[in-house]
Amino acid sequence: MENDYFCDNVFCLNIKMRENVFDNLLQQLSFGPKVPAEVWRALIAELDDVQKGRLALLAREVSQTHFGKGVYVRALIEISSYCRNNCHYCGLRSGNRLAQRYRLDKEQILECCHQAAALGFNTFVLQGGEDPMQTDEWIADVVAAIRDEYPAKAITLSVGERTTTGYELLRNAGADRYLLRHETANAGHYSHLHPRSMDIDNRRRCLADLKRLGYQVGSGMMVGSPQQSVEHIVEDLMFLDELQPQMIGIGPFIPAAGTPFADEQAGSIDETLLLISLLRLRFPKALIPATTAVSTLCDNGTQRAVLAGANVVMPNMTPIDYRDKYSIYNNKKSNGCESAQQLELLSEKLDGIGYYVDFARGDYLQ
Ligand code: 5AD
Ligand code: SF4
């Protein structure tokens, strides 16, 4: 009897201690001036399922405090599947002979914007590989034309590494936001994922330029990319904490046919969702998308990402004929629906979890 009593107490004490440790981690995550590496490590790798559940719930609450149950939508236009780079993980890499190539011309891009605007979108995202034909000047001209027609809408670019003057030109033409994932903050891991011609310092220079030029900046990494370790993710999170991006996009790595990593394992959805929740708690006001990679690996990925703290979705408004050709990884989610129908489907999905599509511009609010 006495023994039982003793065991019970030790058990309770143990739980209490774990709870205190967890509360302390959460405290540091949400309010600490800097999150030490060991705190990130514990949060990424040492939580039990109950703690992970609590974390997701907290992240959802924080997201709702700032954004209510609205999920911002951005019209994604994939402007070119050509790329001069040869990133080992990406289906659009220049060395991929299986890749199908296309590029949209100015009129096609403007037509996508017209359709998106008619549906109510207030942000256009022009995303593409680093297509040598789509020079800074060419993109600046397209941006200026969109800006001319839509003075009040947000224009986001996601067209890779460029020179400082290139970024300047695009900003002056009217671009407001720029997405450029850092992919990994560890130099050794960066060289494992990229060819010798690319280096981490240039990626960092680009991100610093973009911030200095007054873009709202998005960065992020793949989860579960080949040879990624917990330590690498810790470095990624510490890098983001320094950069303070306004938008953070993460998604699981998914193997792509015709690339050196074609036979590697995909990243984990659960780990991605856990990281979304951690990011929401560390960056309460950040714009965090439920990425296509999440919904590619998981049927109700969009809903799960929103419930984990994401607050943005980027429906694909690329003309249907080209959509399958923008094949960054295998089986990339593309429902083949016309734009309007896609939006309806999204609306239904969000409705199912008590959320709704928010068409506002959704700028980062200080
Ligand atoms: N799996 C998941 N994400 C990928 N990306 C590129 N290739 C893959 C892949 N195989 C992501 C990169 C890039 C963004 C456009 O797509 O993070 O920045
Ligand atoms: Fe090009 Fe971007 Fe793909 Fe690298 S990740 S090959 S830069 S499209």
mmCIF file of C-alpha atoms and ligand atoms in Angstrom:
data_model
loop_
_atom_site.group_PDB
_atom_site.id
_atom_site.type_symbol
_atom_site.label_atom_id
_atom_site.label_comp_id
_atom_site.label_asym_id
_atom_site.label_seq_id
_atom_site.Cartn_x
_atom_site.Cartn_y
_atom_site.Cartn_z
ATOM 1 C CA MET A 1 0.000 0.000 0.000
ATOM 2 C CA GLU A 2 2.650 2.405 1.091
ATOM 3 C CA ASN A 3 4.609 1.447 -1.988
ATOM 4 C CA ASP A 4 1.695 2.290 -4.277
ATOM 5 C CA TYR A 5 1.277 5.619 -2.632
ATOM 6 C CA PHE A 6 4.961 6.326 -3.106
ATOM 7 C CA CYS A 7 4.847 5.309 -6.791
ATOM 8 C CA ASP A 8 1.840 7.504 -7.417
ATOM 9 C CA ASN A 9 3.599 10.463 -5.964
ATOM 10 C CA VAL A 10 6.714 9.954 -8.009
ATOM 11 C CA PHE A 11 4.544 9.582 -11.090
ATOM 12 C CA CYS A 12 2.715 12.827 -10.331
ATOM 13 C CA LEU A 13 5.935 14.602 -9.581
ATOM 14 C CA ASN A 14 7.314 13.438 -12.867
ATOM 15 C CA ILE A 15 4.318 14.748 -14.788
ATOM 16 C CA LYS A 16 4.451 18.042 -12.908
ATOM 17 C CA MET A 17 8.117 18.434 -13.711
ATOM 18 C CA ARG A 18 7.521 17.693 -17.389
ATOM 19 C CA GLU A 19 4.696 20.221 -17.434
ATOM 20 C CA ASN A 20 6.878 22.857 -15.842
ATOM 21 C CA VAL A 21 9.675 22.205 -18.304
ATOM 22 C CA PHE A 22 7.198 22.425 -21.204
ATOM 23 C CA ASP A 23 5.648 25.645 -19.885
ATOM 24 C CA ASN A 24 9.094 27.105 -19.581
ATOM 25 C CA LEU A 25 9.924 26.157 -23.183
ATOM 26 C CA LEU A 26 6.706 27.766 -24.406
ATOM 27 C CA GLN A 27 7.443 30.875 -22.388
ATOM 28 C CA GLN A 28 10.864 31.241 -23.991
ATOM 29 C CA LEU A 29 9.458 30.498 -27.446
ATOM 30 C CA SER A 30 6.720 33.113 -27.236
ATOM 31 C CA PHE A 31 8.350 35.833 -25.176
ATOM 32 C CA GLY A 32 12.118 35.258 -25.022
ATOM 33 C CA PRO A 33 14.284 37.930 -26.676
ATOM 34 C CA LYS A 34 16.190 35.095 -28.324
ATOM 35 C CA VAL A 35 15.368 31.387 -28.344
ATOM 36 C CA PRO A 36 18.478 29.391 -27.401
ATOM 37 C CA ALA A 37 19.446 26.412 -29.556
ATOM 38 C CA GLU A 38 18.681 23.941 -26.760
ATOM 39 C CA VAL A 39 15.128 25.289 -26.485
ATOM 40 C CA TRP A 40 14.531 24.889 -30.225
ATOM 41 C CA ARG A 41 16.059 21.404 -30.044
ATOM 42 C CA ALA A 42 13.768 20.347 -27.212
ATOM 43 C CA LEU A 43 10.700 21.747 -28.968
ATOM 44 C CA ILE A 44 11.517 20.039 -32.258
ATOM 45 C CA ALA A 45 12.689 16.681 -31.012
ATOM 46 C CA GLU A 46 11.650 16.024 -27.450
ATOM 47 C CA LEU A 47 7.933 16.701 -27.071
ATOM 48 C CA ASP A 48 5.438 13.912 -26.439
ATOM 49 C CA ASP A 49 2.131 13.672 -28.295
ATOM 50 C CA VAL A 50 0.133 15.448 -25.599
ATOM 51 C CA GLN A 51 2.554 18.367 -25.613
ATOM 52 C CA LYS A 52 2.455 18.531 -29.404
ATOM 53 C CA GLY A 53 -1.342 18.692 -29.221
ATOM 54 C CA ARG A 54 -1.185 21.544 -26.717
ATOM 55 C CA LEU A 55 1.296 23.362 -28.906
ATOM 56 C CA ALA A 56 -0.904 23.115 -32.002
ATOM 57 C CA LEU A 57 -3.898 24.378 -30.042
ATOM 58 C CA LEU A 58 -1.949 27.335 -28.711
ATOM 59 C CA ALA A 59 -0.644 28.171 -32.192
ATOM 60 C CA ARG A 60 -4.194 28.087 -33.552
ATOM 61 C CA GLU A 61 -5.356 30.431 -30.793
ATOM 62 C CA VAL A 62 -2.529 32.881 -31.492
ATOM 63 C CA SER A 63 -3.357 32.812 -35.196
ATOM 64 C CA GLN A 64 -7.017 33.485 -34.448
ATOM 65 C CA THR A 65 -6.116 36.370 -32.146
ATOM 66 C CA HIS A 66 -4.427 38.155 -35.049
ATOM 67 C CA PHE A 67 -6.354 36.950 -38.075
ATOM 68 C CA GLY A 68 -9.644 35.627 -36.749
ATOM 69 C CA LYS A 69 -10.863 32.688 -38.767
ATOM 70 C CA GLY A 70 -9.983 34.297 -42.071
ATOM 71 C CA VAL A 71 -7.386 32.751 -44.359
ATOM 72 C CA TYR A 72 -5.795 35.146 -46.838
ATOM 73 C CA VAL A 73 -5.706 34.024 -50.457
ATOM 74 C CA ARG A 74 -3.051 34.921 -53.035
ATOM 75 C CA ALA A 75 -3.408 34.232 -56.751
ATOM 76 C CA LEU A 76 -0.397 32.155 -57.742
ATOM 77 C CA ILE A 77 0.760 32.547 -61.348
ATOM 78 C CA GLU A 78 3.613 30.273 -62.394
ATOM 79 C CA ILE A 79 5.249 32.350 -65.095
ATOM 80 C CA SER A 80 8.055 30.065 -66.311
ATOM 81 C CA SER A 81 9.274 26.500 -65.841
ATOM 82 C CA TYR A 82 12.689 27.322 -67.298
ATOM 83 C CA CYS A 83 15.504 27.677 -64.799
ATOM 84 C CA ARG A 84 19.200 28.305 -65.247
ATOM 85 C CA ASN A 85 19.931 26.766 -61.848
ATOM 86 C CA ASN A 86 20.436 23.131 -61.072
ATOM 87 C CA CYS A 87 19.269 22.676 -57.467
ATOM 88 C CA HIS A 88 19.536 18.954 -56.728
ATOM 89 C CA TYR A 89 16.033 18.700 -55.257
ATOM 90 C CA CYS A 90 13.957 20.550 -57.830
ATOM 91 C CA GLY A 91 12.149 19.143 -60.849
ATOM 92 C CA LEU A 92 12.693 22.389 -62.751
ATOM 93 C CA ARG A 93 16.506 22.170 -62.482
ATOM 94 C CA SER A 94 18.244 22.912 -65.748
ATOM 95 C CA GLY A 95 19.699 19.398 -65.932
ATOM 96 C CA ASN A 96 16.312 17.658 -65.758
ATOM 97 C CA ARG A 97 15.632 16.231 -69.197
ATOM 98 C CA LEU A 98 12.197 15.044 -68.087
ATOM 99 C CA ALA A 99 11.057 18.572 -67.287
ATOM 100 C CA GLN A 100 8.522 20.169 -69.612
ATOM 101 C CA ARG A 101 9.264 23.808 -70.265
ATOM 102 C CA TYR A 102 7.015 26.793 -70.920
ATOM 103 C CA ARG A 103 7.026 30.475 -70.259
ATOM 104 C CA LEU A 104 4.054 32.819 -70.157
ATOM 105 C CA ASP A 105 4.212 36.045 -72.111
ATOM 106 C CA LYS A 106 3.160 39.434 -70.802
ATOM 107 C CA GLU A 107 -0.370 39.182 -72.198
ATOM 108 C CA GLN A 108 -0.921 35.751 -70.655
ATOM 109 C CA ILE A 109 0.253 36.985 -67.257
ATOM 110 C CA LEU A 110 -2.007 40.034 -67.475
ATOM 111 C CA GLU A 111 -4.904 37.788 -68.458
ATOM 112 C CA CYS A 112 -4.291 35.655 -65.351
ATOM 113 C CA CYS A 113 -4.342 38.831 -63.266
ATOM 114 C CA HIS A 114 -7.644 39.903 -64.855
ATOM 115 C CA GLN A 115 -9.217 36.575 -64.028
ATOM 116 C CA ALA A 116 -7.869 36.609 -60.494
ATOM 117 C CA ALA A 117 -9.028 40.191 -59.948
ATOM 118 C CA ALA A 118 -12.506 39.294 -61.214
ATOM 119 C CA LEU A 119 -12.641 36.544 -58.599
ATOM 120 C CA GLY A 120 -11.758 39.033 -55.876
ATOM 121 C CA PHE A 121 -8.047 38.416 -55.308
ATOM 122 C CA ASN A 122 -6.044 41.343 -53.979
ATOM 123 C CA THR A 123 -2.602 39.793 -54.262
ATOM 124 C CA PHE A 124 -0.888 38.400 -57.340
ATOM 125 C CA VAL A 125 2.138 36.163 -56.893
ATOM 126 C CA LEU A 126 4.380 35.816 -59.937
ATOM 127 C CA GLN A 127 6.524 32.748 -59.377
ATOM 128 C CA GLY A 128 9.002 31.124 -61.697
ATOM 129 C CA GLY A 129 12.378 29.517 -62.207
ATOM 130 C CA GLU A 130 15.311 31.786 -62.935
ATOM 131 C CA ASP A 131 14.469 31.982 -66.622
ATOM 132 C CA PRO A 132 17.250 33.814 -68.518
ATOM 133 C CA MET A 133 14.642 35.168 -70.937
ATOM 134 C CA GLN A 134 12.657 36.781 -68.132
ATOM 135 C CA THR A 135 15.245 39.407 -67.354
ATOM 136 C CA ASP A 136 14.933 42.037 -64.605
ATOM 137 C CA GLU A 137 13.844 44.549 -67.243
ATOM 138 C CA TRP A 138 11.253 42.198 -68.712
ATOM 139 C CA ILE A 139 9.719 41.358 -65.334
ATOM 140 C CA ALA A 140 9.845 45.026 -64.315
ATOM 141 C CA ASP A 141 7.835 45.873 -67.410
ATOM 142 C CA VAL A 142 5.204 43.246 -66.547
ATOM 143 C CA VAL A 143 5.069 44.424 -62.920
ATOM 144 C CA ALA A 144 4.668 48.039 -64.050
ATOM 145 C CA ALA A 145 1.778 47.047 -66.324
ATOM 146 C CA ILE A 146 0.035 45.193 -63.475
ATOM 147 C CA ARG A 147 0.670 48.102 -61.106
ATOM 148 C CA ASP A 148 -0.786 50.484 -63.649
ATOM 149 C CA GLU A 149 -4.021 48.525 -63.870
ATOM 150 C CA TYR A 150 -4.257 47.629 -60.218
ATOM 151 C CA PRO A 151 -2.790 50.435 -58.117
ATOM 152 C CA ALA A 152 -4.192 49.051 -54.876
ATOM 153 C CA LYS A 153 -3.343 45.376 -55.187
ATOM 154 C CA ALA A 154 -0.256 43.653 -53.813
ATOM 155 C CA ILE A 155 2.308 42.267 -56.237
ATOM 156 C CA THR A 156 4.541 39.510 -54.937
ATOM 157 C CA LEU A 157 7.511 38.167 -56.859
ATOM 158 C CA SER A 158 9.196 34.817 -56.450
ATOM 159 C CA VAL A 159 11.777 34.745 -59.212
ATOM 160 C CA GLY A 160 14.948 33.774 -57.430
ATOM 161 C CA GLU A 161 18.361 35.263 -56.869
ATOM 162 C CA ARG A 162 19.007 38.557 -58.641
ATOM 163 C CA THR A 163 21.449 41.424 -58.426
ATOM 164 C CA THR A 164 20.917 44.297 -56.027
ATOM 165 C CA THR A 165 20.099 46.582 -58.943
ATOM 166 C CA GLY A 166 17.668 43.976 -60.286
ATOM 167 C CA TYR A 167 15.764 43.914 -57.007
ATOM 168 C CA GLU A 168 15.801 47.687 -56.969
ATOM 169 C CA LEU A 169 14.390 47.894 -60.478
ATOM 170 C CA LEU A 170 11.580 45.466 -59.620
ATOM 171 C CA ARG A 171 10.748 47.308 -56.420
ATOM 172 C CA ASN A 172 10.585 50.631 -58.262
ATOM 173 C CA ALA A 173 8.350 49.043 -60.891
ATOM 174 C CA GLY A 174 5.817 48.360 -58.152
ATOM 175 C CA ALA A 175 6.558 44.982 -56.520
ATOM 176 C CA ASP A 176 5.653 44.949 -52.813
ATOM 177 C CA ARG A 177 6.682 41.515 -51.639
ATOM 178 C CA TYR A 178 9.302 38.900 -52.485
ATOM 179 C CA LEU A 179 9.491 35.206 -51.666
ATOM 180 C CA LEU A 180 12.934 33.635 -51.531
ATOM 181 C CA ARG A 181 13.376 30.636 -49.291
ATOM 182 C CA HIS A 182 16.780 30.274 -47.681
ATOM 183 C CA GLU A 183 16.285 26.442 -48.061
ATOM 184 C CA THR A 184 18.808 25.650 -45.313
ATOM 185 C CA ALA A 185 20.880 27.900 -43.080
ATOM 186 C CA ASN A 186 23.753 25.436 -42.762
ATOM 187 C CA ALA A 187 26.558 25.960 -45.284
ATOM 188 C CA GLY A 188 27.500 22.265 -45.517
ATOM 189 C CA HIS A 189 23.877 21.231 -46.000
ATOM 190 C CA TYR A 190 23.394 24.027 -48.524
ATOM 191 C CA SER A 191 26.219 22.593 -50.637
ATOM 192 C CA HIS A 192 24.673 19.143 -50.383
ATOM 193 C CA LEU A 193 21.409 20.496 -51.845
ATOM 194 C CA HIS A 194 22.893 22.794 -54.479
ATOM 195 C CA PRO A 195 25.493 22.729 -57.242
ATOM 196 C CA ARG A 196 28.866 24.413 -56.737
ATOM 197 C CA SER A 197 27.720 27.410 -58.737
ATOM 198 C CA MET A 198 25.321 28.418 -55.945
ATOM 199 C CA ASP A 199 26.396 29.603 -52.528
ATOM 200 C CA ILE A 200 24.670 30.373 -49.296
ATOM 201 C CA ASP A 201 26.291 33.797 -48.992
ATOM 202 C CA ASN A 202 24.645 35.008 -52.173
ATOM 203 C CA ARG A 203 21.257 33.773 -50.923
ATOM 204 C CA ARG A 204 21.832 35.737 -47.707
ATOM 205 C CA ARG A 205 22.893 38.810 -49.662
ATOM 206 C CA CYS A 206 19.676 38.595 -51.670
ATOM 207 C CA LEU A 207 17.525 38.387 -48.546
ATOM 208 C CA ALA A 208 19.367 41.315 -46.941
ATOM 209 C CA ASP A 209 18.916 43.377 -50.133
ATOM 210 C CA LEU A 210 15.222 42.608 -50.294
ATOM 211 C CA LYS A 211 14.706 43.690 -46.694
ATOM 212 C CA ARG A 212 16.713 46.856 -47.144
ATOM 213 C CA LEU A 213 14.718 47.773 -50.247
ATOM 214 C CA GLY A 214 11.508 47.645 -48.249
ATOM 215 C CA TYR A 215 9.968 44.486 -49.679
ATOM 216 C CA GLN A 216 7.848 42.368 -47.367
ATOM 217 C CA VAL A 217 10.086 39.322 -47.423
ATOM 218 C CA GLY A 218 9.217 35.652 -47.297
ATOM 219 C CA SER A 219 11.717 32.931 -46.539
ATOM 220 C CA GLY A 220 11.676 29.359 -45.304
ATOM 221 C CA MET A 221 12.982 25.862 -45.825
ATOM 222 C CA MET A 222 12.008 22.387 -46.915
ATOM 223 C CA VAL A 223 11.336 19.929 -44.128
ATOM 224 C CA GLY A 224 13.056 16.560 -44.415
ATOM 225 C CA SER A 225 15.331 17.443 -47.325
ATOM 226 C CA PRO A 226 18.101 14.872 -47.869
ATOM 227 C CA GLN A 227 20.618 14.781 -44.995
ATOM 228 C CA GLN A 228 18.716 17.390 -42.989
ATOM 229 C CA SER A 229 19.268 16.881 -39.253
ATOM 230 C CA VAL A 230 17.566 18.328 -36.183
ATOM 231 C CA GLU A 231 20.590 20.596 -35.795
ATOM 232 C CA HIS A 232 20.026 21.976 -39.293
ATOM 233 C CA ILE A 233 16.415 22.812 -38.457
ATOM 234 C CA VAL A 234 17.584 24.507 -35.259
ATOM 235 C CA GLU A 235 19.909 26.621 -37.417
ATOM 236 C CA ASP A 236 17.042 27.378 -39.823
ATOM 237 C CA LEU A 237 14.846 28.614 -37.000
ATOM 238 C CA MET A 238 17.637 30.713 -35.517
ATOM 239 C CA PHE A 239 18.329 32.168 -38.955
ATOM 240 C CA LEU A 240 14.655 33.100 -39.361
ATOM 241 C CA ASP A 241 14.696 34.672 -35.898
ATOM 242 C CA GLU A 242 17.522 36.915 -37.058
ATOM 243 C CA LEU A 243 16.067 37.703 -40.471
ATOM 244 C CA GLN A 244 12.583 38.465 -39.106
ATOM 245 C CA PRO A 245 10.760 37.772 -42.389
ATOM 246 C CA GLN A 246 7.168 38.899 -42.798
ATOM 247 C CA MET A 247 6.215 35.630 -44.526
ATOM 248 C CA ILE A 248 7.471 32.129 -43.791
ATOM 249 C CA GLY A 249 6.829 29.267 -46.200
ATOM 250 C CA ILE A 250 7.762 25.728 -45.305
ATOM 251 C CA GLY A 251 6.761 22.411 -46.819
ATOM 252 C CA PRO A 252 7.930 18.826 -46.805
ATOM 253 C CA PHE A 253 10.606 17.808 -49.291
ATOM 254 C CA ILE A 254 9.059 15.637 -52.021
ATOM 255 C CA PRO A 255 11.275 13.695 -54.449
ATOM 256 C CA ALA A 256 11.174 14.838 -58.063
ATOM 257 C CA ALA A 257 11.666 12.543 -61.061
ATOM 258 C CA GLY A 258 14.796 13.159 -63.093
ATOM 259 C CA THR A 259 16.721 14.768 -60.205
ATOM 260 C CA PRO A 260 19.622 13.405 -58.140
ATOM 261 C CA PHE A 261 17.226 13.084 -55.199
ATOM 262 C CA ALA A 262 14.526 11.208 -57.121
ATOM 263 C CA ASP A 263 14.796 8.156 -54.858
ATOM 264 C CA GLU A 264 15.065 9.963 -51.534
ATOM 265 C CA GLN A 265 12.336 9.803 -48.907
ATOM 266 C CA ALA A 266 9.732 12.536 -48.631
ATOM 267 C CA GLY A 267 9.690 14.774 -45.557
ATOM 268 C CA SER A 268 7.188 14.220 -42.764
ATOM 269 C CA ILE A 269 3.820 15.956 -42.626
ATOM 270 C CA ASP A 270 3.689 15.779 -38.835
ATOM 271 C CA GLU A 271 7.082 17.396 -38.528
ATOM 272 C CA THR A 272 6.028 20.122 -40.967
ATOM 273 C CA LEU A 273 2.858 20.801 -38.971
ATOM 274 C CA LEU A 274 4.795 20.920 -35.715
ATOM 275 C CA LEU A 275 7.171 23.463 -37.279
ATOM 276 C CA ILE A 276 4.253 25.575 -38.524
ATOM 277 C CA SER A 277 2.962 25.727 -34.946
ATOM 278 C CA LEU A 278 6.392 26.639 -33.565
ATOM 279 C CA LEU A 279 6.741 29.362 -36.197
ATOM 280 C CA ARG A 280 3.289 30.754 -35.407
ATOM 281 C CA LEU A 281 4.193 31.016 -31.716
ATOM 282 C CA ARG A 282 7.550 32.642 -32.418
ATOM 283 C CA PHE A 283 6.256 34.921 -35.220
ATOM 284 C CA PRO A 284 2.659 35.620 -34.135
ATOM 285 C CA LYS A 285 1.860 38.063 -36.950
ATOM 286 C CA ALA A 286 3.761 36.358 -39.766
ATOM 287 C CA LEU A 287 1.994 35.319 -42.939
ATOM 288 C CA ILE A 288 2.408 31.560 -43.011
ATOM 289 C CA PRO A 289 0.979 29.649 -45.975
ATOM 290 C CA ALA A 290 -0.494 26.182 -46.018
ATOM 291 C CA THR A 291 1.807 25.192 -48.886
ATOM 292 C CA THR A 292 1.043 23.030 -51.913
ATOM 293 C CA ALA A 293 3.686 20.542 -50.766
ATOM 294 C CA VAL A 294 1.649 19.923 -47.589
ATOM 295 C CA SER A 295 -1.557 19.260 -49.538
ATOM 296 C CA THR A 296 0.339 17.127 -52.052
ATOM 297 C CA LEU A 297 1.412 14.705 -49.343
ATOM 298 C CA CYS A 298 -1.807 14.768 -47.396
ATOM 299 C CA ASP A 299 -5.435 14.947 -48.564
ATOM 300 C CA ASN A 300 -6.617 17.375 -45.942
ATOM 301 C CA GLY A 301 -3.226 19.082 -45.699
ATOM 302 C CA THR A 302 -4.606 22.591 -46.149
ATOM 303 C CA GLN A 303 -7.039 22.184 -43.272
ATOM 304 C CA ARG A 304 -4.428 20.585 -41.020
ATOM 305 C CA ALA A 305 -1.923 23.358 -41.751
ATOM 306 C CA VAL A 306 -4.524 26.043 -40.955
ATOM 307 C CA LEU A 307 -5.419 24.273 -37.715
ATOM 308 C CA ALA A 308 -1.693 24.194 -36.890
ATOM 309 C CA GLY A 309 -1.415 27.985 -37.283
ATOM 310 C CA ALA A 310 -1.091 28.746 -41.029
ATOM 311 C CA ASN A 311 -3.153 31.695 -42.318
ATOM 312 C CA VAL A 312 -2.517 31.938 -46.068
ATOM 313 C CA VAL A 313 -3.402 29.779 -49.085
ATOM 314 C CA MET A 314 -2.145 30.393 -52.614
ATOM 315 C CA PRO A 315 -4.609 28.946 -55.135
ATOM 316 C CA ASN A 316 -3.013 28.191 -58.480
ATOM 317 C CA MET A 317 -4.255 30.595 -61.169
ATOM 318 C CA THR A 318 -1.795 29.448 -63.861
ATOM 319 C CA PRO A 319 -3.657 28.570 -67.085
ATOM 320 C CA ILE A 320 -4.675 24.895 -66.854
ATOM 321 C CA ASP A 321 -2.694 23.897 -69.951
ATOM 322 C CA TYR A 322 0.562 24.869 -68.273
ATOM 323 C CA ARG A 323 -0.148 23.834 -64.704
ATOM 324 C CA ASP A 324 1.128 20.262 -64.983
ATOM 325 C CA LYS A 325 4.336 21.471 -66.555
ATOM 326 C CA TYR A 326 5.388 23.397 -63.461
ATOM 327 C CA SER A 327 6.504 20.202 -61.851
ATOM 328 C CA ILE A 328 8.800 21.076 -58.944
ATOM 329 C CA TYR A 329 8.235 17.610 -57.418
ATOM 330 C CA ASN A 330 6.289 14.424 -58.182
ATOM 331 C CA ASN A 331 2.478 14.477 -58.148
ATOM 332 C CA LYS A 332 2.349 18.159 -57.286
ATOM 333 C CA LYS A 333 -1.204 18.853 -56.256
ATOM 334 C CA SER A 334 -3.151 20.318 -59.124
ATOM 335 C CA ASN A 335 -6.877 19.758 -59.158
ATOM 336 C CA GLY A 336 -7.236 20.727 -62.817
ATOM 337 C CA CYS A 337 -10.144 22.992 -61.887
ATOM 338 C CA GLU A 338 -10.799 26.365 -63.421
ATOM 339 C CA SER A 339 -9.923 29.207 -61.112
ATOM 340 C CA ALA A 340 -13.466 29.919 -59.907
ATOM 341 C CA GLN A 341 -14.139 26.300 -59.091
ATOM 342 C CA GLN A 342 -10.847 26.064 -57.245
ATOM 343 C CA LEU A 343 -11.811 28.922 -55.030
ATOM 344 C CA GLU A 344 -15.136 27.274 -54.284
ATOM 345 C CA LEU A 345 -13.407 24.057 -53.302
ATOM 346 C CA LEU A 346 -11.071 25.952 -51.007
ATOM 347 C CA SER A 347 -13.992 27.785 -49.486
ATOM 348 C CA GLU A 348 -15.724 24.464 -48.766
ATOM 349 C CA LYS A 349 -12.596 23.006 -47.215
ATOM 350 C CA LEU A 350 -12.182 25.999 -44.922
ATOM 351 C CA ASP A 351 -15.865 26.052 -44.100
ATOM 352 C CA GLY A 352 -15.539 22.468 -42.924
ATOM 353 C CA ILE A 353 -13.167 23.568 -40.164
ATOM 354 C CA GLY A 354 -15.000 26.802 -39.323
ATOM 355 C CA TYR A 355 -12.723 29.122 -41.325
ATOM 356 C CA TYR A 356 -13.361 31.307 -44.378
ATOM 357 C CA VAL A 357 -11.563 32.812 -47.384
ATOM 358 C CA ASP A 358 -10.381 36.355 -46.633
ATOM 359 C CA PHE A 359 -9.807 38.387 -49.820
ATOM 360 C CA ALA A 360 -8.085 41.314 -48.098
ATOM 361 C CA ARG A 361 -4.591 42.281 -49.251
ATOM 362 C CA GLY A 362 -3.316 40.854 -46.004
ATOM 363 C CA ASP A 363 -0.179 42.901 -45.542
ATOM 364 C CA TYR A 364 2.105 42.252 -42.633
ATOM 365 C CA LEU A 365 0.934 44.431 -39.778
ATOM 366 C CA GLN A 366 3.557 45.585 -37.295
HETATM 367 N N1 5AD B 1 10.122 19.242 -52.659
HETATM 368 C C1 5AD B 1 9.587 20.228 -51.930
HETATM 369 N N2 5AD B 1 9.781 21.521 -52.163
HETATM 370 C C2 5AD B 1 10.569 21.844 -53.194
HETATM 371 N N3 5AD B 1 10.966 23.021 -53.672
HETATM 372 C C3 5AD B 1 11.750 22.821 -54.748
HETATM 373 N N4 5AD B 1 11.886 21.506 -54.970
HETATM 374 C C4 5AD B 1 11.159 20.880 -54.007
HETATM 375 C C5 5AD B 1 10.914 19.531 -53.716
HETATM 376 N N5 5AD B 1 11.445 18.551 -54.437
HETATM 377 C C6 5AD B 1 10.614 24.282 -53.031
HETATM 378 C C7 5AD B 1 11.863 25.057 -52.673
HETATM 379 C C8 5AD B 1 11.735 26.302 -53.499
HETATM 380 C C9 5AD B 1 10.257 26.388 -53.767
HETATM 381 C C10 5AD B 1 9.920 27.150 -54.995
HETATM 382 O O1 5AD B 1 9.856 25.053 -53.905
HETATM 383 O O2 5AD B 1 11.860 25.360 -51.299
HETATM 384 O O3 5AD B 1 12.180 27.442 -52.845
HETATM 385 FE FE1 SF4 B 2 15.393 26.813 -60.172
HETATM 386 FE FE2 SF4 B 2 14.176 27.448 -57.887
HETATM 387 FE FE3 SF4 B 2 14.101 24.956 -58.846
HETATM 388 FE FE4 SF4 B 2 16.406 25.899 -57.890
HETATM 389 S S1 SF4 B 2 14.495 25.570 -56.705
HETATM 390 S S2 SF4 B 2 16.142 24.753 -59.797
HETATM 391 S S3 SF4 B 2 16.287 28.045 -58.487
HETATM 392 S S4 SF4 B 2 13.194 26.741 -59.770
#
